[in-house]
Structure formats: structure tokens, C-alpha cells
Amino acid sequence: MLQFIIRRTCYSIITLLILSLTIFAVVRFTGDPATLMAEPGARAEDLARVRAQWGLDRSWPVQYYQFVQNILSGNLGISFNYRMPVSELYFERLPNSLQLALAATLLSFLIGIPAGLLSAVRVDGIWDQTGKVVALLGLSIPGFWLGLLLILVFSVYLEWLPTGGKGDWRNLLMPALALGWYFAASLLRLTRSSMLEVMRSEYIKLARLKGLPGYVVIAKHGFKNALVPVLTLAGVNLVVMVNAAVIIEVVFAWPGIGRLLFEGIFQRDFPLVQGVVVLAGVMIVFVNLLIDILYAYIDPRIRLMR
Amino acid sequence: MGGKHRRSLSSIGLTRRDLLVGSAAMAAQGPAPFMTPAAAAAANGTMTLAWHTAMAPRWLDPQEHDGTATPDNFLTALHDALIKNSGTTLYDHPALAERYEFAQDGKSATFWLREGVQFHNGEPVTADDVKFSYESYRGALASAFKAKTESVDVVDKRTVRFRFKEPFLDFLLLIGSGNVTGAGWVVPAKYYQQVGPDGFKRKPIGAGPYKLAYVEAGVKLQLEAFEQYYKPVHIKQFTIVSVPEAATRLAMLERGEADIIYGLPGELIDRVKQNPKLMLAPVLSGSFWLELVGFQDPSSPFHDKRVRQAISLAIDRKAINEAESGGLGKVSGNWINDDVQYGLTWPELEFNLEKARALMKEAGHANGFAVNWLTPLAPFYSRGERVVAQLQAIGIRAKLQVMERGIFLQRTQSGKQQWPGVQIIMHGARIGGTWVNWYESFFKCGGFNSADRVCVPELDAKLDRYKTSTDASERKLLAEEVQRAILDNYYLVPVFRHAFMNAIGPRIAAQKWQDVFPTITTGYAYPWEDIKLKG
Amino acid sequence: MSTTTAPNAIEFSAPSPLRRWLRELPLLPVLILLPFALMATFAPFIAPYDPTEPVPGAKVFAPPFWMVDGNTATLLGTDFQSRDLLSRLIYGARVSLIVGLMGTVVAGSLGTVLGILSGYIGGWVDQLIMRVTDAWLALPALVFAIFLATVVGPNMWNIVIILGLVYWTRYARVIRGEVLSLREREFVQLAEIAGASRLRVIVRHILPNVLNTAMVLASLTIGVVIIAEASLSFLGVGVPPPEPAWGLMLSEARSTLMAGKWWLTVFPGACILLVVLATQLLGDWLRVRLDPQQRNL
């Protein structure tokens, strides 16, 4: 187990290095980073300060070293607009994004898994057919369109829910739904196929022969085994959710990281944009590592994989 | 709903005599009543303003005022000035100063601070703070003030005297007018130097009616009534939230999550009109015009006057006014509002596509040309897009660039290199005081918002003559000459003067919208301390 | 060489049975995609008006023709500048389909090449490419795309390249897996023993067999790429206005939601939905044809 952790951690570190190198390269290759990183109207002293901080007049390896050093010490630059360290802004908004992501995941579990189970248990019935269509739709609907439709129906016409911003559970419901919809659809499909596979397995047939009642069989044996691929999907989905969250946060004016990035774009706040991208990548690598370890803990076969 | 109590400065015709009379009249009123703690306890309730763009922390610091209307919305809540614009008073409403005196020879101005005025941290506002604020001021008109000021003398703790190198007739006008400068706004010297400009923007302390409770960067500003303010502050909690989404702003208003909202787009005006609980506030406000970047550069397609004229002829101003302001704006011909001193009234500009096309052809652009970007002031992108569509009719193909207000202002202040290629900037501004403020901000060589993009030395020379002249009729003539030159040559192409469409919610006590928007020099709802809740 | 080449080699080295498939195309996805494809190709001939100019004489925010105040001149209604919605949808199909298709092609080519190199050559090349893939997968695609768009500036072809750069990783991994198993097959090993150069082996034996998988992957990712482009346009870093793109139209329609102008939101969104749905179905169908065992995925 320890070996696995060490190996995975090493991989993560390499990934992070490549990540930072990519971001670094993109900025340097596409123009003058000093212009990007200095505020408009910067005077000579400001430009000089920017050059010094990021080592822009040195050779590229030195610059990169400076870049990594800055990141490691948590110095991702100062936002032009907010005049605050980017890392501070990021962590200030992070809890909001996490709240949304968790709510979305929870909702999608609550919708996707029972629906998938139902589809599997009553395979090829009405439920199943409906489920298939819904799942397919879910994977095809752009999240922001769903969000806009939800606002149209529940906020504008029915006036049940607020249109956006942060508040209580009512503010959270629609964005969480719009964000988690895609995941719910995948979960539905996955749960269904997983369940079907398990239900047809010898293991379950044996349990049935033993005379155990149907729901016990499903609950105890089928469900647990079907859950394993769900965890994998959850890990993958985290990245999708961080992506989609940008859009959902904009549609619903939710004050999270995605919106921070979006605002940074129109404020041409380059340190902010770069900082958010770097931190988002770091977060994902970190969380993936945790999930990998968790997964390996659950399923011993994984530990032996390369 | 006519806002007919507007007075234009041109009818005042400021002279030295008027200034002296004014200050004497103010002194005759006596010092304003100091607010007792008992009166302060009356402040209760909450009010939420939904602001229509992102919020830049820079706007909380009067020291970096950018000479536009935007910072004033925030400064009037957190800070206070010696004299300011308020209600129907254009520039000399006594605020921190209970009275002032402007010398006969125009070479000095003395202000007496009100007794007992404090900053939010309990420190008294002293003449030293005034001196510090004025001397370290770095924003719009800073260089103008510095060039003319001989010294700032602290006569005693509550008296400060500004002495000028030569007669500075416009001093009071400049320092008190809205949307022009922040030099007259007083910040606590000790605190400012302690935390530095960046720290100050994150935790500003001022002498205004509201103090900062907390700020969520870029999202929310939570303010609390300042008990020790010298005027009664009616509403205890004042929240300003940044909601760039127009539909969300309106939804917030309808649901009671916001009490005042700014910037309704054209298509939502009807919805407000049809709702008996809401009140529409169409405040005739700023002017919008096009700057054809690089028009003085021979290699630019805008260099040819015919092209510029064609552009002006291609714009259907009536349609834009209808669509954007419900027809409640003004399709005037001058980019400078005519409610400022010597602001020239110009007839409505012509809309004639045929003539425009003919001119384009004459100028050698029969097939038009491409423009890299047309960038409007945020969040007025839809009117920018309308102009883009209208220009297409004469073959000019532009793309719309979306840019948040804070950075837009920064870039206009930084000059040509921020606007490479062929670009059009759609400015929108509401500037107070005199026509000079407009000119100096947006047209002068090295002006605060024109930087190095515009420079017509002959007109600048006329401005200098205007400034040194003491003859009112000569001043008027020069003012009109300069403005006429700009308009005749289409150096700038006016679009329209919009009605800033705002809306008021049911909780605010208001018989008519002017009760909430009483200040005639702005489209914003200050003075904040005067707003009351119903019941 | 004698005529007794291994029978397997002929069977699997032949080009994919494209003709056979064409005969058995699934009805629904094709029924959906074909009109859109035609719309995109023949937009200037089909669209009733110029999508960036106001329709002369039309009202602003005219609803679809079957509603009150609607007009048959502007079938699906008009937007805030009285531009015809139908024309904008038709031209918008161009942006979505071109970017979707080209983006997928770029991503697919890049990913396939890297996947093949990674799988076939192995060793440090494999390690390097896999680490880069991990790294790029760690960057949320949209966030990265936004970042790139901010740096290079938004216009249609930049977006194509950006999306290609962001989505190639999906291919690399899967193709690599395929190649790894292909590498062990007899016909490949035979070719290697026969002295064929690496390049020749790749081009003649590996590539054709990998193409099937690549095509399935392509049909699955095209939907994702189309949504990504719509998202970028929605956020304002895609195709700049006034050029019509479905995502941009949704973005512009946001404030009109409250004013009840539902057609400006529903129609562009429905277009995106239909196209993505169709590609999803197509992808599913392809995947089933390719390997019935994967039916349940």
C-alpha cells in the first residue's frame, strides 16, 4: 500500500510539473508576458517590479524556476482589479464552489442511483425506457441551457425560487440541479448496467436460491458491488463538474471560483486568470490522488496496477 | 414625470462676485446641527442596491478618483468632502466644511470644518487630514491642482487654507462638482499612510454616512450607518451587491432582494412599468459617443473627415434611444451635456444612409473596411452592438469587444498602445461642472481619459485662453468655438444621451422617483443618508 | 514472397468496411444531422436574411409567426436588434458544426498520433506522453480553453485549435490501449520480423485498425466539443459578436428571459441539444457495431 501511495504521489508531482510548464509555456509563447502581467498604465517602476517578480528578463529556465518558486510559496501574483493576492481571492471563494459541487453530487446521487436501480430491476419496462431517454437527454443538454430553462420556469413564471446569488437552500437548488444533471444521467446509466451485470451473476443466483428475499439480495449484495464503478465515475466527474461549474456559476451568479475566473477574463485581470487556472489544476491533481488512494484502499486489485 | 427642476450652469454664469455671495450666504445659515446620539439610534432597517457591473476596489478610494461618475456612487456612501454636489446644489453643498470663503483676488480659498466631524474609527477630521488628502491625491485633475496650488496651510485644527499661484476661479467648481475629481474628499491621513493604498482599498475608512462592515471582494459591500455622522442617517444597513446580470437584478427587485437597481435594459422597461409595486426611475444622465481611435493618424481610415461624417450619418440615434432608454433619453447633437456651464446645445444629428454611403465612396471606401474592435463602456454592450449593426450598412465591419468597466477605464487612461489596430471606443460619461471638465477628460492632449490618443493643439490653446480669461462673454465664445470645432469636424461622434433606467422597490419611501434620485448631476441615488424606508 | 500470407493478415489489414456501414446507418441521428449539415453548408442560400443586420421593417423582439405579433417574414421571431432568429440559427450551425468537426479532427489526429507513438514505441516516450496526458486531464478542459482563449484572443480558428489542444487526451489514452494489444498480434509481429520499418508498420497495420476506435471516439467527443464551443461563446470568449453562434445567442438572450421572450432561449438551445443528441446516438450505434460486448456501457 505504501509503495502505491509513493508511486502515485510521484506521478502527481510530475503531473504538476508538466501542468506548470504548460501554463508557463502558453503565456510565454503567445506574446509578451510583461504586457499581460502588468496593469495598463503601468509606469516604468511598475513594469520593472513585474519583471523582477517573475524574472521576465532572464533566461527561460530561470524564469520557470522563478515561476515554480512563486507558486510553491503561494505567491500567484496580485490581482489587478482586487489588489489582493490571487491565492487569497481563490480560497475566499473556494468554499462556495465546494458547496455547489457537493450539493450537485448529492442531488445527482439522489436522482441517478435510484433511477438506475429502478431501471435495472424493471428492465425494459416503462421505467427503463424513460430512464434511457432521460439519461440520453441529460448527456446532451448543455448545462447552461438547462440552467436558463430552470430560471425561466421556476423563477420567472412560477416565481418559486430566486434567480441567483448565494443564500439559503432555495438559491442552491437550481444551480445544483443544472450542475449535477449530467452526472445524474451518467450515474443512471452506470448504475443500471452495473446492477444488471451483478444481478445476472452467479453470486446473486446463489443468494436467490438460498431463499433470500429479492430486496435483500439487491440491497446487500447487488448494490455494494455495483457501487465500485460509481466511485470511479465520481472521481472522473469531479473534473467535469469543475468545468461545468464555471458556466453554472455565471448563469446563476453564484460567487464561486468559476465566476471569479469569468470576471477575471472581462477585467483582463491576467494574474487572476492564470492563478485560478494553476490552482484549479493543483486542486484536481490533489483530489485525484486522494481518490486513487481511497480506491486502492477499497479494491486491492488496484494497488497492483501500474 | 418631468424632471424640470434642472438648472443649467450656463444660466448662472459664475463670476467671482457670485462665489463670494454664495459663501456668505452659507455662512449666514450657521453651522449645521450636530447629530446627537439619541437621533442616531433612529437608524434602522436595511437597503440593498444592485450595482450593474463588477465592482472595482479602486472606487472605494477617493485618492484615485478617475474623473468619471462611477466612483462617486461609492464615495458618497463611505466618504465625505469639503463641499460636494448634492440635490440641486451643483458643487458647493457644505459637507465636511460648514462654510468656506473664496478670496476676492481668487488666489486663496479657506474652509472651516464642522465641529465634531469624525472618521469611522473615531478620529476627528482635522485640517491635517484635508491637507494630506489634497496633497497626496493622484487621480483625475491631480496635476492640474498641483500645478496651480502654491500651498495648503493648516491655519488651526479645523481651518485650512488653499493658496494658489494665480487666480484659480474654477477651484470651487472643480473640487465640489460630481464626477470630476476626488481631491476634495478627505481621508484619514494617519490610517491611510499606515495601511497604504492597497490596504486602504480593502478596508477603507472615511467620514461618510456609512462605514464598512465587511466586503466580499468584487461581490458585496456591506455598510452600516455611521452613528456619529453630522446628518441623520435613516437606514441602518446598506448593502451594495454586484449583479452584472440585468435579468437577475430585476428578479431581485421583484422578490424584494434588492431595493434599488441600476441599468435596466430596454426590453425589461415594460415589465417594471406594468408592476404597480415598482417605480421606474429614468434618470436623464450620461452621454455616449464614439471615439474613432487614431483619427489623427494619416494611415488610419478615420483620418478622412468624410469617413467620420459617414459614420455619424449612419447611426440611427432615434432607434437606439427607443430601444435602450424607452425613448426617454435625448437625441442631442453634442457629446457634452448641455447642463454644464457653457455646454453647447447642438441640434439633432442627421441620419442618412445614402449620404453616408456616398461619402464613403468619395473617400475611397466604397466597399467599407474592417474595424478590429468596437468597445463600449460596460455594461452597455447592447447599444454597442446596435452601432456595429448600423455601421455594417455602410460597409464598416466591426466586432464587439466585451470589457468590464474597471479595466475599460484603466485602458482608456493608458493610451494608444492599449488600443492597437483599427478600433472604435464607445465612451459613456456623466461629468459635472463645466464643459472644461469634459474636454480635459476626454479630448485634451494628455487628458485623463484621452491620454495620447487625441491631441488637437489649436483647441488646447483656445482652452488655455479660456482659462486665463476673466471676461464672461469671451469665455462663452471660446467655449462654443472649441465645441463647434469638435462637432463640425466629427472628431468625436455623439450617439445619444441616455436615460439611465433604474428602478425602485416597494420598501423605499418615495412619492416620485426624484425622491430617491434627487441629485441632478448624477444618475445614481445619492445622498444615501436621506433615503427612507416606508412605514 | 509466397502467396501463403497468413489469412488473418488480409482480413484485418483491409480498410474498414465503410461501405457496409453506410448501408446500415441509423435513421434518427442521420435524420437530425443531415438538415443541420445542409444548413451549415448552404447557409447563404437558405437563410432568408443577413444574420448580423436588422431586418428592415421588422419589429424588435417579434415572436415566432404562430404567436400574436408574429410575422411570417421572420418565422422564428427576432432578437433585440430585430435580427431574424432563423437566419442566425442557420448561420450559427456553421460555427457549431465547423468548430465541432474541426476541433474533433484536430483533437483526434493529435490524440491518435500521440496514442500510437506512445503505445507502439513505448519506453520513455510512452511515459512522457502519459504524464503529459495526466497533466492535461488534470486541467479542467473548459477552464484551460478559457485560459488559452484569453491569451491568444477569440476568433473561430483559434477556438478550433484550442479545443483540439484541450480534448486530444481522450484519444491518446484509449488509442494507446488499442495499440498495446495490437502490438502483440501475429500480423504485426510478422511484419516486424519481415523487416518492415516502424513507420511502415504503423501506417500499414496499426493505423487502419485503430481508425475504427478513433471514429467511435470522434463521434462521442464531437458532442462534447460542440458543447464546449457553445460554452465558450456563452461566456464571451468564443466567436465575438455580431457573428452568430448558438452559445452566443443564448448568452445574449439571458436578459430577455425575464421579459418573456422565450424563443430566443429555447430555439438555440434546442439546436445544440439536437445536434449533440444525434452525435451521441451515432456514437452509441458505432460503438455497438464495433463491439457488441460494450453494449451495456
Coordinates of C-alpha atoms in Angstrom, one line a residue, chain C residues 107-235:
Chain C
A107 CA -8.1 16.6 -31.2
G108 CA -8.5 13.2 -32.8
S109 CA -5.4 13.5 -35.1
L110 CA -3.2 14.7 -32.3
G111 CA -4.5 12.2 -29.8
T112 CA -4.3 9.3 -32.3
V113 CA -0.8 10.1 -33.3
L114 CA 0.4 10.5 -29.8
G115 CA -1.5 7.4 -28.7
I116 CA 0.1 5.3 -31.4
L117 CA 3.6 6.7 -30.7
S118 CA 3.0 6.1 -27.0
G119 CA 1.7 2.6 -27.4
Y120 CA 4.0 1.4 -30.1
I121 CA 7.3 2.9 -29.3
G122 CA 6.9 2.5 -25.6
G123 CA 9.7 3.3 -23.2
W124 CA 10.4 6.8 -22.1
V125 CA 8.3 8.2 -25.0
D126 CA 5.3 6.3 -23.6
Q127 CA 6.0 7.6 -20.0
L128 CA 6.4 11.1 -21.2
I129 CA 3.2 11.2 -23.2
M130 CA 1.2 9.5 -20.5
R131 CA 2.4 12.0 -17.9
V132 CA 1.5 14.9 -20.2
T133 CA -1.9 13.3 -20.7
D134 CA -2.4 13.1 -17.0
A135 CA -1.4 16.7 -16.6
W136 CA -3.7 17.9 -19.2
L137 CA -6.6 15.8 -17.9
A138 CA -6.0 17.5 -14.6
L139 CA -6.7 20.8 -16.1
P140 CA -10.4 21.2 -16.4
A141 CA -11.0 21.4 -20.1
L142 CA -13.2 24.5 -20.2
V143 CA -11.0 26.4 -17.7
F144 CA -8.0 25.6 -19.8
A145 CA -9.8 26.6 -23.0
I146 CA -10.8 29.8 -21.4
F147 CA -7.3 30.5 -20.4
L148 CA -6.0 29.8 -23.9
A149 CA -8.6 32.0 -25.4
T150 CA -7.8 34.8 -23.1
V151 CA -4.1 34.6 -24.1
V152 CA -4.4 34.3 -27.8
G153 CA -7.7 36.1 -28.4
P154 CA -11.0 34.8 -29.5
N155 CA -11.8 34.1 -33.1
M156 CA -13.2 31.0 -34.8
W157 CA -10.0 29.3 -35.9
N158 CA -8.2 30.0 -32.6
I159 CA -11.1 28.2 -30.9
V160 CA -10.8 25.2 -33.2
I161 CA -7.1 24.9 -32.3
I162 CA -7.8 25.5 -28.6
L163 CA -10.5 22.8 -28.4
G164 CA -8.3 20.4 -30.3
L165 CA -5.5 21.0 -27.8
V166 CA -7.8 20.6 -24.9
Y167 CA -9.5 17.4 -26.0
W168 CA -6.8 15.2 -27.5
T169 CA -6.1 13.5 -24.2
R170 CA -9.3 11.5 -24.5
Y171 CA -8.0 9.8 -27.6
A172 CA -4.4 9.3 -26.6
R173 CA -5.3 7.0 -23.7
V174 CA -7.7 4.8 -25.5
I175 CA -5.7 4.5 -28.7
R176 CA -2.7 3.7 -26.7
G177 CA -4.5 0.8 -25.1
E178 CA -5.6 -0.4 -28.5
V179 CA -2.1 -0.2 -29.9
L180 CA -0.7 -2.1 -26.9
S181 CA -2.9 -5.0 -27.7
L182 CA -2.4 -4.7 -31.4
R183 CA 1.3 -4.8 -31.0
E184 CA 1.1 -8.4 -29.8
R185 CA -0.9 -9.6 -32.7
E186 CA 0.6 -12.0 -35.1
F187 CA 0.3 -10.0 -38.3
V188 CA 2.1 -7.1 -36.7
Q189 CA 4.8 -9.2 -35.4
L190 CA 5.1 -10.9 -38.8
A191 CA 5.6 -7.6 -40.5
E192 CA 8.2 -6.6 -38.0
I193 CA 10.1 -9.8 -38.5
A194 CA 9.9 -9.3 -42.2
G195 CA 12.0 -6.2 -41.7
A196 CA 9.3 -3.5 -42.2
S197 CA 10.3 -0.2 -40.7
R198 CA 8.5 1.2 -37.7
L199 CA 6.8 3.8 -39.8
R200 CA 5.6 1.3 -42.3
V201 CA 4.2 -1.0 -39.7
I202 CA 2.4 1.9 -38.1
V203 CA 0.9 3.2 -41.3
R204 CA 0.0 -0.1 -42.9
H205 CA -1.0 -2.2 -40.0
I206 CA -1.6 -0.2 -36.8
L207 CA -3.3 2.9 -38.1
P208 CA -6.1 1.2 -40.1
N209 CA -7.1 -0.9 -37.2
V210 CA -7.0 1.9 -34.8
L211 CA -9.2 4.1 -37.0
N212 CA -12.4 2.3 -36.0
T213 CA -11.9 3.1 -32.4
A214 CA -10.8 6.6 -33.3
M215 CA -14.0 7.1 -35.3
V216 CA -16.2 5.9 -32.4
L217 CA -14.3 8.2 -30.1
A218 CA -14.7 11.0 -32.5
S219 CA -18.5 10.6 -32.7
L220 CA -18.6 10.6 -29.0
T221 CA -16.4 13.6 -28.5
I222 CA -17.9 15.8 -31.2
G223 CA -20.9 16.4 -28.9
V224 CA -18.6 17.4 -26.1
V225 CA -16.6 19.7 -28.4
I226 CA -19.8 21.4 -29.7
I227 CA -21.0 22.0 -26.1
A228 CA -17.5 23.3 -25.2
E229 CA -17.7 25.8 -28.1
A230 CA -21.2 26.8 -27.1
S231 CA -19.9 27.3 -23.6
L232 CA -17.0 29.4 -24.7
S233 CA -19.3 31.6 -26.8
F234 CA -21.7 31.8 -23.9
L235 CA -19.0 33.0 -21.7

